[in-house]
Amino acid sequence: MFRLLSKQSQAAVVAASAASGFTISSLMTSKEESAVASCENPTVVDQLKEIADRVNSIEKTLGTVQDSKNSIKKAEAYVAPSSNSKAKSGIDVVLGGQWGDEGKGKLVDILSQEYDVCARVAGGSNAGHTIVVDGKKYKFHLLPSGVLNPDATCVIGNGVVIHLPSFLNELDNLANMGVDYKGRVLMSDRAHMVFDFHQEVDGMAESKLGRNKIGTTKKGIGPAYASKISRNGIRIGDLQNFEYFEERFRSLAEATMMAYPGLEIDIEEQLAFYKSIAERVGDMTVDTIQYTNEAYHNGQKILVEGANATMLDIDFGTYPYVTSSNPSIGSVLTGLGVSPNKVSGIYGTVKAYCTRVGEGPFPTEQIPDGPDSIGHHLGTVGAEFGTTTGRQRRCGWLDIPQMQYSVLINGFTAVNLTKLDVLTGLDKIKIGVAYKYNGKYLKSMPACLKSYSAAEVEYEIMEGWTEDISKCKKFEDLPPAAQKYVLRVQELLGVPVRWIGVGAGRDEQIDRGEGWDLK
């Protein structure tokens, strides 16, 4: 109650109480005190309203009147928001918790309907999201999939590397599908450019590795980041001073041809192309650092759409079988130019099983060695083919040690568990719950891939289900076995599973909301 009063009023009430020989508690009758003690009154707010009325009377007598309506408003501010409250102002983040392709785009598409700004902060056109809306399939590579919200502005931050020909083609395809993006897509003037010769170099480097290839998408991402780190890269903003752009482009192209004998770059043709698109690109180029921070301070809701995933992180992933950026939580700060205290919700997306594209160790992998194999079931029922490359994904059981590592790095506040429906029809479902190496349990993720590849997985076996879950709208609608699976995953990760994917469509998802705990 005292928090409802000004300091002046508090002092006055205490003085008056002492002088008259009564305490604040004597403002209530014995019956009222009993009701408060036993919580018989309907709500705390009702109690505070009655107390505020009595205090208001005292303040009038003391000459320190405070409007009781304001007191009530302050009291109501302490009431917890409902579980269905909309997105609050601030920055929320959707990240991949495994090796990518977890279904981040679908959650972003759903959430983005309540956000003012949707942003990408790392990676390039090597990332891919497929969204199905009203039976229409949208494929995104560089654009945030939040562009489907006509009221959202899409920001491509300074941490992204952009292949402009692909980017403009993606915009044109979007327009052909009836999506009006004009005025709603902004690129950072500090984002680095991917050139055609970066893509050629990517392919040449991969071919030289032979059986030791990394498994890149050959989209030029690695070479573009290499140019950035070597400090001879070219940024989007440079295109607006074409004389400066031309000087830097010639220097970079010549240096690249010297480094890769046999590589030929038609410099004049490339310069003519970039001159032709300079104005169009310029219309979308801004200082996104200033734009994003102003949006935050103006109370706008910002959603960051992660690309790739934690196990492909250049620092934290299965190096060297990783991407060339940091697709974990740190990239939100470095790739968008915002401070840590602006980040609110961190939502980790994870499949109900596990997949990865490309090379590298995969402890829970199930080889598709026949139509009745687990690997075949997960791959075919889950339609596991890369959005960007079309390559078939490797599939396996859910890997809890790997996910616990991801939780540790990113600090997920909630989990988005996707593609639970793909497990339908399996008699038994396994969850990898621990790693062993040389007969001993591993407490952390091995940095050495030789050790990681030799690690044995300890599994927990759960009952499967056969019921179609694609129409389930609430957690309670799921078959008991499916509920147990979700709750077990939640228990093992120590993070609430808020969203559950039960089908490919936008509406085929369960949102358990906020306001519930891990019990």
Short mmCIF file of C-alpha atoms in Angstrom, two decimals:
data_model
loop_
_atom_site.label_atom_id
_atom_site.label_comp_id
_atom_site.label_asym_id
_atom_site.label_seq_id
_atom_site.Cartn_x
_atom_site.Cartn_y
_atom_site.Cartn_z
CA MET A 1 0.00 0.00 0.00
CA PHE A 2 2.75 2.43 0.96
CA ARG A 3 4.14 2.26 -2.59
CA LEU A 4 0.91 3.96 -3.74
CA LEU A 5 1.76 7.11 -1.76
CA SER A 6 4.22 9.87 -2.46
CA LYS A 7 7.13 10.18 -0.04
CA GLN A 8 5.53 13.34 1.31
CA SER A 9 2.26 11.51 1.93
CA GLN A 10 4.03 8.56 3.51
CA ALA A 11 5.76 10.82 6.02
CA ALA A 12 2.55 12.68 6.75
CA VAL A 13 0.53 9.50 7.30
CA VAL A 14 3.17 8.09 9.65
CA ALA A 15 3.27 11.34 11.63
CA ALA A 16 -0.51 11.50 11.87
CA SER A 17 -0.67 7.85 12.91
CA ALA A 18 1.86 8.33 15.69
CA ALA A 19 0.13 11.46 16.97
CA SER A 20 -3.33 9.89 17.06
CA GLY A 21 -2.21 6.54 18.43
CA PHE A 22 -3.26 4.31 15.54
CA THR A 23 -1.33 2.43 12.87
CA ILE A 24 -2.01 1.87 9.20
CA SER A 25 -3.48 -1.52 10.01
CA SER A 26 -6.17 0.24 12.11
CA LEU A 27 -7.54 1.73 8.91
CA MET A 28 -9.23 -1.68 8.44
CA THR A 29 -11.80 -3.37 10.62
CA SER A 30 -10.95 -6.71 12.19
CA LYS A 31 -13.20 -8.37 9.61
CA GLU A 32 -11.33 -6.61 6.75
CA GLU A 33 -7.98 -7.64 8.23
CA SER A 34 -9.17 -11.22 8.40
CA ALA A 35 -10.33 -11.09 4.80
CA VAL A 36 -6.98 -9.77 3.64
CA ALA A 37 -5.11 -12.38 5.66
CA SER A 38 -7.17 -15.24 4.28
CA CYS A 39 -7.38 -13.82 0.71
CA GLU A 40 -11.18 -13.77 0.85
CA ASN A 41 -11.41 -10.50 -1.10
CA PRO A 42 -11.79 -11.06 -4.87
CA THR A 43 -8.39 -9.62 -5.90
CA VAL A 44 -5.43 -7.71 -4.58
CA VAL A 45 -6.48 -4.77 -6.74
CA ASP A 46 -9.91 -4.68 -5.04
CA GLN A 47 -8.23 -4.59 -1.65
CA LEU A 48 -5.91 -1.82 -2.78
CA LYS A 49 -8.84 0.21 -4.12
CA GLU A 50 -10.53 0.15 -0.73
CA ILE A 51 -7.29 0.99 1.09
CA ALA A 52 -6.57 3.78 -1.42
CA ASP A 53 -10.01 5.32 -0.70
CA ARG A 54 -9.29 5.34 3.02
CA VAL A 55 -5.80 6.78 2.51
CA ASN A 56 -7.23 9.40 0.18
CA SER A 57 -9.52 10.53 2.99
CA ILE A 58 -6.55 10.88 5.36
CA GLU A 59 -4.54 12.80 2.75
CA LYS A 60 -7.37 15.25 2.25
CA THR A 61 -7.35 15.91 5.99
CA LEU A 62 -3.55 16.35 5.95
CA GLY A 63 -3.59 18.51 2.83
CA THR A 64 -1.53 16.12 0.70
CA VAL A 65 -4.25 14.96 -1.65
CA GLN A 66 -3.40 12.38 -4.25
CA ASP A 67 -6.00 11.25 -6.79
CA SER A 68 -7.03 7.72 -5.80
CA LYS A 69 -7.63 6.88 -9.46
CA ASN A 70 -3.92 7.35 -10.08
CA SER A 71 -3.18 5.11 -7.12
CA ILE A 72 -5.42 2.41 -8.56
CA LYS A 73 -3.72 2.68 -11.94
CA LYS A 74 -0.35 2.16 -10.26
CA ALA A 75 -1.73 -0.83 -8.39
CA GLU A 76 -3.06 -2.38 -11.58
CA ALA A 77 0.40 -2.04 -13.11
CA TYR A 78 1.57 -4.80 -10.76
CA VAL A 79 -0.91 -7.29 -12.22
CA ALA A 80 0.82 -9.86 -14.47
CA PRO A 81 -0.05 -9.65 -18.18
CA SER A 82 -2.25 -12.33 -19.66
CA SER A 83 -0.65 -15.33 -21.35
CA ASN A 84 -1.94 -14.11 -24.71
CA SER A 85 -0.35 -10.65 -24.48
CA LYS A 86 1.04 -9.35 -27.76
CA ALA A 87 4.68 -8.68 -28.50
CA LYS A 88 6.13 -5.96 -26.29
CA SER A 89 8.43 -3.23 -27.52
CA GLY A 90 12.04 -4.34 -27.71
CA ILE A 91 14.08 -6.86 -29.71
CA ASP A 92 13.11 -10.52 -29.87
CA VAL A 93 15.28 -13.08 -31.65
CA VAL A 94 14.54 -16.37 -33.44
CA LEU A 95 17.65 -18.55 -33.75
CA GLY A 96 18.45 -22.02 -35.06
CA GLY A 97 19.40 -24.42 -32.30
CA GLN A 98 20.82 -27.29 -34.39
CA TRP A 99 22.56 -27.44 -37.80
CA GLY A 100 20.05 -25.25 -39.64
CA ASP A 101 16.81 -25.88 -41.54
CA GLU A 102 14.85 -26.13 -38.27
CA GLY A 103 11.86 -24.13 -39.51
CA LYS A 104 12.74 -20.67 -38.20
CA GLY A 105 11.03 -18.95 -41.12
CA LYS A 106 7.59 -20.28 -40.21
CA LEU A 107 7.77 -18.94 -36.66
CA VAL A 108 9.12 -15.63 -37.91
CA ASP A 109 6.27 -15.44 -40.42
CA ILE A 110 3.71 -16.00 -37.65
CA LEU A 111 5.35 -13.69 -35.10
CA SER A 112 6.12 -10.95 -37.60
CA GLN A 113 2.45 -10.07 -37.90
CA GLU A 114 2.85 -8.29 -34.54
CA TYR A 115 6.23 -6.62 -35.20
CA ASP A 116 7.15 -3.30 -36.79
CA VAL A 117 10.66 -4.25 -37.93
CA CYS A 118 12.04 -7.64 -39.06
CA ALA A 119 15.80 -7.97 -39.47
CA ARG A 120 18.53 -10.26 -40.76
CA VAL A 121 21.92 -9.91 -39.07
CA ALA A 122 24.32 -12.55 -40.45
CA GLY A 123 24.99 -14.90 -43.35
CA GLY A 124 23.91 -14.39 -46.92
CA SER A 125 22.04 -16.16 -49.69
CA ASN A 126 23.36 -19.48 -48.37
CA ALA A 127 20.48 -19.40 -45.88
CA GLY A 128 17.03 -20.50 -46.97
CA HIS A 129 13.53 -20.38 -45.53
CA THR A 130 10.38 -21.85 -47.07
CA ILE A 131 7.01 -20.46 -45.95
CA VAL A 132 3.63 -21.93 -46.92
CA VAL A 133 0.72 -19.46 -46.70
CA ASP A 134 -2.74 -20.36 -48.05
CA GLY A 135 -1.18 -23.13 -50.11
CA LYS A 136 1.32 -20.74 -51.72
CA LYS A 137 5.01 -21.52 -51.17
CA TYR A 138 7.46 -18.65 -50.66
CA LYS A 139 11.23 -19.24 -50.68
CA PHE A 140 13.53 -16.73 -49.02
CA HIS A 141 17.31 -16.52 -49.14
CA LEU A 142 18.41 -12.99 -48.25
CA LEU A 143 15.13 -11.33 -47.36
CA PRO A 144 13.66 -11.67 -43.89
CA SER A 145 10.50 -13.75 -44.29
CA GLY A 146 8.74 -11.08 -42.21
CA VAL A 147 8.34 -9.20 -45.51
CA LEU A 148 5.02 -11.05 -45.86
CA ASN A 149 3.65 -8.72 -43.18
CA PRO A 150 2.61 -5.65 -45.24
CA ASP A 151 3.05 -3.39 -42.21
CA ALA A 152 6.61 -4.49 -41.35
CA THR A 153 9.86 -2.89 -42.46
CA CYS A 154 12.58 -5.40 -43.31
CA VAL A 155 16.17 -4.57 -42.40
CA ILE A 156 19.26 -6.35 -43.71
CA GLY A 157 21.92 -5.51 -41.17
CA ASN A 158 25.62 -4.76 -41.49
CA GLY A 159 26.57 -8.35 -40.57
CA VAL A 160 24.98 -9.80 -43.71
CA VAL A 161 26.91 -10.28 -46.98
CA ILE A 162 24.77 -9.49 -50.02
CA HIS A 163 24.95 -10.79 -53.57
CA LEU A 164 23.01 -7.99 -55.25
CA PRO A 165 22.01 -9.89 -58.44
CA SER A 166 20.41 -12.64 -56.31
CA PHE A 167 18.87 -10.11 -53.95
CA LEU A 168 17.21 -8.08 -56.71
CA ASN A 169 15.99 -11.30 -58.35
CA GLU A 170 14.45 -12.36 -55.04
CA LEU A 171 12.63 -9.03 -54.81
CA ASP A 172 11.34 -9.37 -58.38
CA ASN A 173 10.06 -12.90 -57.69
CA LEU A 174 8.30 -11.62 -54.59
CA ALA A 175 6.62 -8.86 -56.57
CA ASN A 176 5.49 -11.41 -59.18
CA MET A 177 3.79 -13.35 -56.38
CA GLY A 178 1.82 -10.27 -55.40
CA VAL A 179 3.87 -9.03 -52.43
CA ASP A 180 4.38 -5.26 -52.37
CA TYR A 181 7.80 -4.69 -50.80
CA LYS A 182 8.57 -1.16 -52.02
CA GLY A 183 9.60 1.21 -49.27
CA ARG A 184 9.73 -1.66 -46.76
CA VAL A 185 13.14 -3.21 -47.51
CA LEU A 186 16.28 -1.49 -46.21
CA MET A 187 19.95 -2.54 -46.55
CA SER A 188 22.80 -1.46 -44.33
CA ASP A 189 25.34 0.81 -45.98
CA ARG A 190 27.95 -1.17 -44.00
CA ALA A 191 26.92 -4.63 -45.28
CA HIS A 192 29.58 -6.22 -47.50
CA MET A 193 28.98 -7.29 -51.09
CA VAL A 194 29.30 -10.77 -52.57
CA PHE A 195 30.45 -10.72 -56.20
CA ASP A 196 30.11 -13.35 -58.90
CA PHE A 197 33.84 -14.06 -58.65
CA HIS A 198 33.42 -14.79 -54.92
CA GLN A 199 31.04 -17.56 -55.93
CA GLU A 200 33.48 -18.88 -58.52
CA VAL A 201 36.28 -18.87 -55.95
CA ASP A 202 33.99 -20.71 -53.51
CA GLY A 203 33.45 -23.50 -56.05
CA MET A 204 37.15 -23.68 -56.98
CA ALA A 205 38.22 -23.89 -53.33
CA GLU A 206 35.68 -26.61 -52.59
CA SER A 207 36.78 -28.67 -55.59
CA LYS A 208 40.42 -28.50 -54.48
CA LEU A 209 39.49 -30.03 -51.12
CA GLY A 210 38.24 -33.21 -52.80
CA ARG A 211 37.12 -35.77 -50.23
CA ASN A 212 37.81 -33.23 -47.47
CA LYS A 213 35.32 -30.71 -48.85
CA ILE A 214 33.43 -28.53 -46.38
CA GLY A 215 30.06 -28.88 -48.11
CA THR A 216 29.45 -25.17 -48.73
CA THR A 217 26.52 -23.89 -50.79
CA LYS A 218 29.03 -22.29 -53.22
CA LYS A 219 27.21 -18.97 -52.85
CA GLY A 220 30.43 -17.06 -52.25
CA ILE A 221 29.76 -16.42 -48.57
CA GLY A 222 33.12 -17.60 -47.24
CA PRO A 223 35.23 -15.69 -49.81
CA ALA A 224 33.14 -12.53 -49.22
CA TYR A 225 33.74 -12.71 -45.47
CA ALA A 226 37.41 -13.40 -46.22
CA SER A 227 37.54 -10.15 -48.23
CA LYS A 228 35.88 -8.37 -45.33
CA ILE A 229 38.41 -9.65 -42.81
CA SER A 230 41.31 -8.99 -45.23
CA ARG A 231 40.07 -5.37 -45.42
CA ASN A 232 39.78 -5.28 -49.19
CA GLY A 233 36.03 -5.91 -49.26
CA ILE A 234 33.46 -3.53 -50.72
CA ARG A 235 30.37 -2.35 -48.87
CA ILE A 236 26.88 -1.55 -50.10
CA GLY A 237 27.30 2.14 -49.27
CA ASP A 238 30.36 2.36 -51.54
CA LEU A 239 28.11 1.95 -54.57
CA GLN A 240 26.69 5.43 -54.00
CA ASN A 241 30.09 6.94 -54.84
CA PHE A 242 30.67 5.12 -58.10
CA GLU A 243 34.15 6.52 -58.73
CA TYR A 244 35.25 5.14 -55.35
CA PHE A 245 33.40 1.86 -55.99
CA GLU A 246 35.11 1.42 -59.37
CA GLU A 247 38.55 2.01 -57.86
CA ARG A 248 38.02 -0.57 -55.12
CA PHE A 249 36.36 -3.10 -57.45
CA ARG A 250 39.23 -3.04 -59.94
CA SER A 251 41.73 -3.52 -57.14
CA LEU A 252 39.80 -6.42 -55.58
CA ALA A 253 39.13 -8.16 -58.91
CA GLU A 254 42.78 -7.96 -59.98
CA ALA A 255 44.03 -9.23 -56.62
CA THR A 256 41.58 -12.14 -56.77
CA MET A 257 42.66 -13.14 -60.30
CA MET A 258 46.29 -13.11 -59.17
CA ALA A 259 45.45 -15.33 -56.20
CA TYR A 260 43.48 -17.81 -58.33
CA PRO A 261 45.23 -18.56 -61.64
CA GLY A 262 42.71 -19.44 -64.31
CA LEU A 263 40.00 -17.23 -62.85
CA GLU A 264 38.78 -14.64 -65.35
CA ILE A 265 36.74 -11.60 -64.38
CA ASP A 266 35.22 -9.31 -67.02
CA ILE A 267 35.79 -6.13 -65.03
CA GLU A 268 34.18 -3.76 -67.53
CA GLU A 269 31.03 -5.88 -67.81
CA GLN A 270 30.72 -6.09 -64.06
CA LEU A 271 31.19 -2.35 -63.61
CA ALA A 272 28.52 -1.64 -66.23
CA PHE A 273 26.09 -3.92 -64.37
CA TYR A 274 26.68 -2.31 -61.00
CA LYS A 275 26.34 1.16 -62.48
CA SER A 276 22.97 0.15 -63.91
CA ILE A 277 21.59 -0.93 -60.52
CA ALA A 278 23.24 1.74 -58.35
CA GLU A 279 20.16 3.97 -58.18
CA ARG A 280 17.79 1.11 -57.34
CA VAL A 281 20.13 -0.13 -54.63
CA GLY A 282 20.63 3.40 -53.33
CA ASP A 283 16.89 3.78 -52.73
CA MET A 284 17.09 0.91 -50.23
CA THR A 285 20.42 1.79 -48.61
CA VAL A 286 20.38 3.45 -45.18
CA ASP A 287 22.32 3.59 -41.93
CA THR A 288 20.47 0.64 -40.38
CA ILE A 289 22.29 1.10 -37.06
CA GLN A 290 20.68 4.49 -36.60
CA TYR A 291 17.36 3.28 -38.04
CA THR A 292 17.08 0.24 -35.75
CA ASN A 293 18.07 2.06 -32.57
CA GLU A 294 15.65 4.89 -33.30
CA ALA A 295 12.90 2.33 -33.90
CA TYR A 296 13.71 0.75 -30.53
CA HIS A 297 13.67 4.08 -28.68
CA ASN A 298 10.37 4.96 -30.37
CA GLY A 299 8.81 1.86 -28.80
CA GLN A 300 8.64 -0.23 -31.96
CA LYS A 301 8.74 -4.03 -31.82
CA ILE A 302 11.77 -5.57 -33.57
CA LEU A 303 12.17 -9.21 -34.56
CA VAL A 304 15.54 -10.65 -35.59
CA GLU A 305 15.43 -13.64 -37.92
CA GLY A 306 18.51 -15.81 -37.48
CA ALA A 307 20.10 -17.59 -40.42
CA ASN A 308 21.86 -20.97 -40.36
CA ALA A 309 22.23 -22.24 -36.78
CA THR A 310 24.42 -22.57 -33.69
CA MET A 311 26.25 -25.74 -34.77
CA LEU A 312 27.31 -23.94 -37.96
CA ASP A 313 28.76 -21.00 -36.01
CA ILE A 314 32.35 -20.20 -37.05
CA ASP A 315 33.38 -20.18 -33.36
CA PHE A 316 30.99 -22.59 -31.66
CA GLY A 317 30.08 -25.05 -34.41
CA THR A 318 31.68 -28.22 -35.75
CA TYR A 319 34.64 -26.37 -37.23
CA PRO A 320 35.69 -26.46 -40.06
CA TYR A 321 32.32 -27.81 -41.25
CA VAL A 322 30.63 -24.51 -40.47
CA THR A 323 29.49 -21.29 -42.10
CA SER A 324 31.65 -18.14 -42.13
CA SER A 325 29.66 -16.06 -39.65
CA ASN A 326 28.21 -16.22 -36.12
CA PRO A 327 24.59 -17.38 -36.41
CA SER A 328 24.27 -17.45 -32.61
CA ILE A 329 23.07 -14.71 -30.24
CA GLY A 330 26.24 -12.59 -30.54
CA SER A 331 25.50 -11.74 -34.17
CA VAL A 332 22.42 -9.78 -33.10
CA LEU A 333 24.69 -7.24 -31.45
CA THR A 334 27.50 -7.14 -34.01
CA GLY A 335 25.33 -7.60 -37.09
CA LEU A 336 22.65 -5.05 -36.23
CA GLY A 337 24.50 -2.55 -34.06
CA VAL A 338 22.38 -2.75 -30.90
CA SER A 339 23.38 -3.11 -27.26
CA PRO A 340 22.76 -6.29 -25.20
CA ASN A 341 20.22 -4.64 -22.89
CA LYS A 342 17.84 -4.13 -25.82
CA VAL A 343 17.38 -7.89 -26.39
CA SER A 344 14.30 -9.49 -24.77
CA GLY A 345 13.01 -12.89 -25.90
CA ILE A 346 15.47 -15.40 -27.41
CA TYR A 347 13.57 -18.19 -29.14
CA GLY A 348 15.48 -21.32 -30.09
CA THR A 349 14.07 -23.33 -32.98
CA VAL A 350 14.69 -27.07 -32.96
CA LYS A 351 13.21 -29.94 -34.93
CA ALA A 352 11.59 -32.81 -33.04
CA TYR A 353 14.43 -34.82 -34.62
CA CYS A 354 17.70 -33.61 -36.15
CA THR A 355 19.07 -32.87 -39.63
CA ARG A 356 22.14 -31.36 -41.21
CA VAL A 357 23.28 -30.52 -44.74
CA GLY A 358 26.85 -31.02 -45.87
CA GLU A 359 29.83 -32.69 -44.29
CA GLY A 360 30.90 -33.11 -40.69
CA PRO A 361 30.12 -35.30 -37.66
CA PHE A 362 26.48 -36.02 -36.84
CA PRO A 363 26.25 -38.28 -33.74
CA THR A 364 22.56 -39.27 -33.94
CA GLU A 365 22.46 -39.74 -37.72
CA GLN A 366 20.28 -42.56 -39.05
CA ILE A 367 21.40 -43.79 -42.48
CA PRO A 368 18.44 -44.22 -44.91
CA ASP A 369 19.34 -47.82 -45.77
CA GLY A 370 15.91 -49.02 -46.82
CA PRO A 371 12.22 -47.98 -46.99
CA ASP A 372 11.63 -49.21 -43.43
CA SER A 373 14.62 -47.39 -41.92
CA ILE A 374 14.29 -44.43 -39.56
CA GLY A 375 16.52 -42.33 -41.80
CA HIS A 376 14.24 -42.96 -44.78
CA HIS A 377 11.10 -42.16 -42.75
CA LEU A 378 12.46 -38.86 -41.42
CA GLY A 379 13.83 -37.80 -44.81
CA THR A 380 10.75 -38.61 -46.89
CA VAL A 381 7.95 -37.74 -44.46
CA GLY A 382 9.83 -34.59 -43.43
CA ALA A 383 10.60 -33.65 -47.07
CA GLU A 384 14.19 -33.01 -46.06
CA PHE A 385 15.71 -31.23 -49.03
CA GLY A 386 17.65 -27.96 -48.79
CA THR A 387 15.79 -24.75 -49.73
CA THR A 388 18.95 -23.22 -51.21
CA THR A 389 20.76 -26.24 -52.67
CA GLY A 390 18.07 -28.90 -53.08
CA ARG A 391 20.47 -31.37 -51.45
CA GLN A 392 19.00 -34.19 -49.41
CA ARG A 393 19.52 -33.61 -45.71
CA ARG A 394 21.04 -36.13 -43.36
CA CYS A 395 18.54 -37.12 -40.65
CA GLY A 396 18.77 -38.49 -37.13
CA TRP A 397 17.22 -38.57 -33.67
CA LEU A 398 16.98 -35.48 -31.49
CA ASP A 399 20.36 -34.78 -29.87
CA ILE A 400 19.94 -33.38 -26.34
CA PRO A 401 23.66 -32.83 -25.50
CA GLN A 402 23.98 -30.78 -28.68
CA MET A 403 20.86 -28.77 -27.79
CA GLN A 404 22.01 -28.23 -24.20
CA TYR A 405 25.20 -26.75 -25.67
CA SER A 406 23.07 -24.47 -27.85
CA VAL A 407 20.95 -23.41 -24.86
CA LEU A 408 24.13 -22.62 -22.92
CA ILE A 409 25.50 -20.35 -25.64
CA ASN A 410 22.31 -18.55 -26.63
CA GLY A 411 20.31 -18.39 -23.39
CA PHE A 412 17.02 -19.38 -25.02
CA THR A 413 13.97 -18.10 -23.14
CA ALA A 414 11.61 -20.42 -25.05
CA VAL A 415 11.85 -23.25 -27.57
CA ASN A 416 10.04 -23.62 -30.88
CA LEU A 417 9.77 -27.40 -31.45
CA THR A 418 9.01 -27.97 -35.14
CA LYS A 419 7.89 -30.93 -37.27
CA LEU A 420 6.53 -33.05 -34.42
CA ASP A 421 4.12 -34.50 -37.00
CA VAL A 422 7.03 -36.18 -38.84
CA LEU A 423 7.42 -38.59 -35.91
CA THR A 424 3.81 -39.80 -36.31
CA GLY A 425 3.68 -43.48 -37.22
CA LEU A 426 6.86 -44.57 -35.47
CA ASP A 427 6.44 -47.34 -32.88
CA LYS A 428 9.37 -46.15 -30.78
CA ILE A 429 11.10 -42.78 -30.67
CA LYS A 430 14.63 -42.29 -29.43
CA ILE A 431 16.16 -39.24 -27.80
CA GLY A 432 19.94 -38.94 -27.57
CA VAL A 433 20.51 -37.94 -23.94
CA ALA A 434 24.28 -38.26 -23.38
CA TYR A 435 27.66 -38.64 -25.10
CA LYS A 436 30.30 -41.15 -24.08
CA TYR A 437 33.93 -41.15 -25.18
CA ASN A 438 36.32 -43.94 -24.19
CA GLY A 439 33.68 -45.21 -21.79
CA LYS A 440 33.31 -41.90 -19.93
CA TYR A 441 30.43 -39.43 -20.06
CA LEU A 442 31.28 -36.11 -21.70
CA LYS A 443 30.32 -32.99 -19.76
CA SER A 444 30.74 -30.61 -22.68
CA MET A 445 30.82 -30.47 -26.46
CA PRO A 446 34.18 -31.75 -27.82
CA ALA A 447 36.08 -29.14 -29.83
CA CYS A 448 38.18 -31.79 -31.57
CA LEU A 449 36.12 -33.35 -34.35
CA LYS A 450 38.06 -36.61 -34.14
CA SER A 451 36.85 -37.03 -30.56
CA TYR A 452 33.35 -35.82 -31.46
CA SER A 453 33.09 -38.28 -34.35
CA ALA A 454 34.10 -41.14 -32.05
CA ALA A 455 31.59 -40.24 -29.32
CA GLU A 456 28.85 -42.79 -28.61
CA VAL A 457 25.30 -41.67 -28.00
CA GLU A 458 23.23 -42.95 -25.10
CA TYR A 459 19.54 -43.06 -25.98
CA GLU A 460 16.27 -42.87 -24.09
CA ILE A 461 13.37 -44.71 -25.76
CA MET A 462 9.80 -43.39 -25.70
CA GLU A 463 6.50 -44.67 -27.05
CA GLY A 464 5.36 -43.39 -30.44
CA TRP A 465 1.88 -42.52 -31.69
CA THR A 466 -0.16 -43.11 -34.84
CA GLU A 467 -2.81 -40.38 -34.59
CA ASP A 468 -2.84 -37.48 -37.09
CA ILE A 469 -1.83 -34.38 -35.12
CA SER A 470 -2.00 -31.79 -37.92
CA LYS A 471 -5.38 -30.48 -36.71
CA CYS A 472 -4.36 -30.11 -33.06
CA LYS A 473 -4.77 -26.54 -31.85
CA LYS A 474 -3.95 -27.00 -28.17
CA PHE A 475 -1.33 -28.98 -26.32
CA GLU A 476 -4.10 -31.06 -24.71
CA ASP A 477 -5.28 -32.11 -28.19
CA LEU A 478 -2.06 -34.04 -28.81
CA PRO A 479 -2.00 -37.82 -28.20
CA PRO A 480 -0.69 -38.65 -24.70
CA ALA A 481 2.53 -40.11 -26.14
CA ALA A 482 3.19 -36.92 -28.10
CA GLN A 483 2.55 -34.81 -25.00
CA LYS A 484 5.03 -36.93 -23.02
CA TYR A 485 7.64 -36.51 -25.74
CA VAL A 486 7.32 -32.71 -25.72
CA LEU A 487 7.41 -32.54 -21.92
CA ARG A 488 10.46 -34.79 -21.78
CA VAL A 489 12.33 -32.60 -24.26
CA GLN A 490 11.37 -29.56 -22.21
CA GLU A 491 12.59 -31.22 -19.02
CA LEU A 492 15.93 -32.24 -20.53
CA LEU A 493 16.61 -28.79 -21.95
CA GLY A 494 15.37 -26.81 -18.95
CA VAL A 495 13.65 -24.35 -21.29
CA PRO A 496 9.88 -24.02 -21.89
CA VAL A 497 8.65 -25.46 -25.20
CA ARG A 498 6.21 -22.74 -26.21
CA TRP A 499 5.55 -23.48 -29.89
CA ILE A 500 4.93 -26.92 -31.38
CA GLY A 501 4.81 -27.49 -35.15
CA VAL A 502 2.22 -30.06 -36.23
CA GLY A 503 2.26 -29.44 -40.00
CA ALA A 504 3.75 -27.34 -42.79
CA GLY A 505 1.05 -24.65 -42.97
CA ARG A 506 1.10 -21.34 -41.12
CA ASP A 507 -1.92 -22.36 -39.01
CA GLU A 508 -0.55 -25.83 -38.19
CA GLN A 509 1.19 -24.78 -35.03
CA ILE A 510 0.34 -24.87 -31.33
CA ASP A 511 1.21 -21.84 -29.21
CA ARG A 512 1.16 -22.68 -25.52
CA GLY A 513 1.57 -18.99 -24.72
CA GLU A 514 3.38 -17.45 -21.78
CA GLY A 515 2.66 -17.69 -18.07
CA TRP A 516 3.36 -21.40 -17.50
CA ASP A 517 6.39 -23.11 -16.02
CA LEU A 518 8.51 -26.21 -16.52
CA LYS A 519 6.46 -28.40 -14.17
#
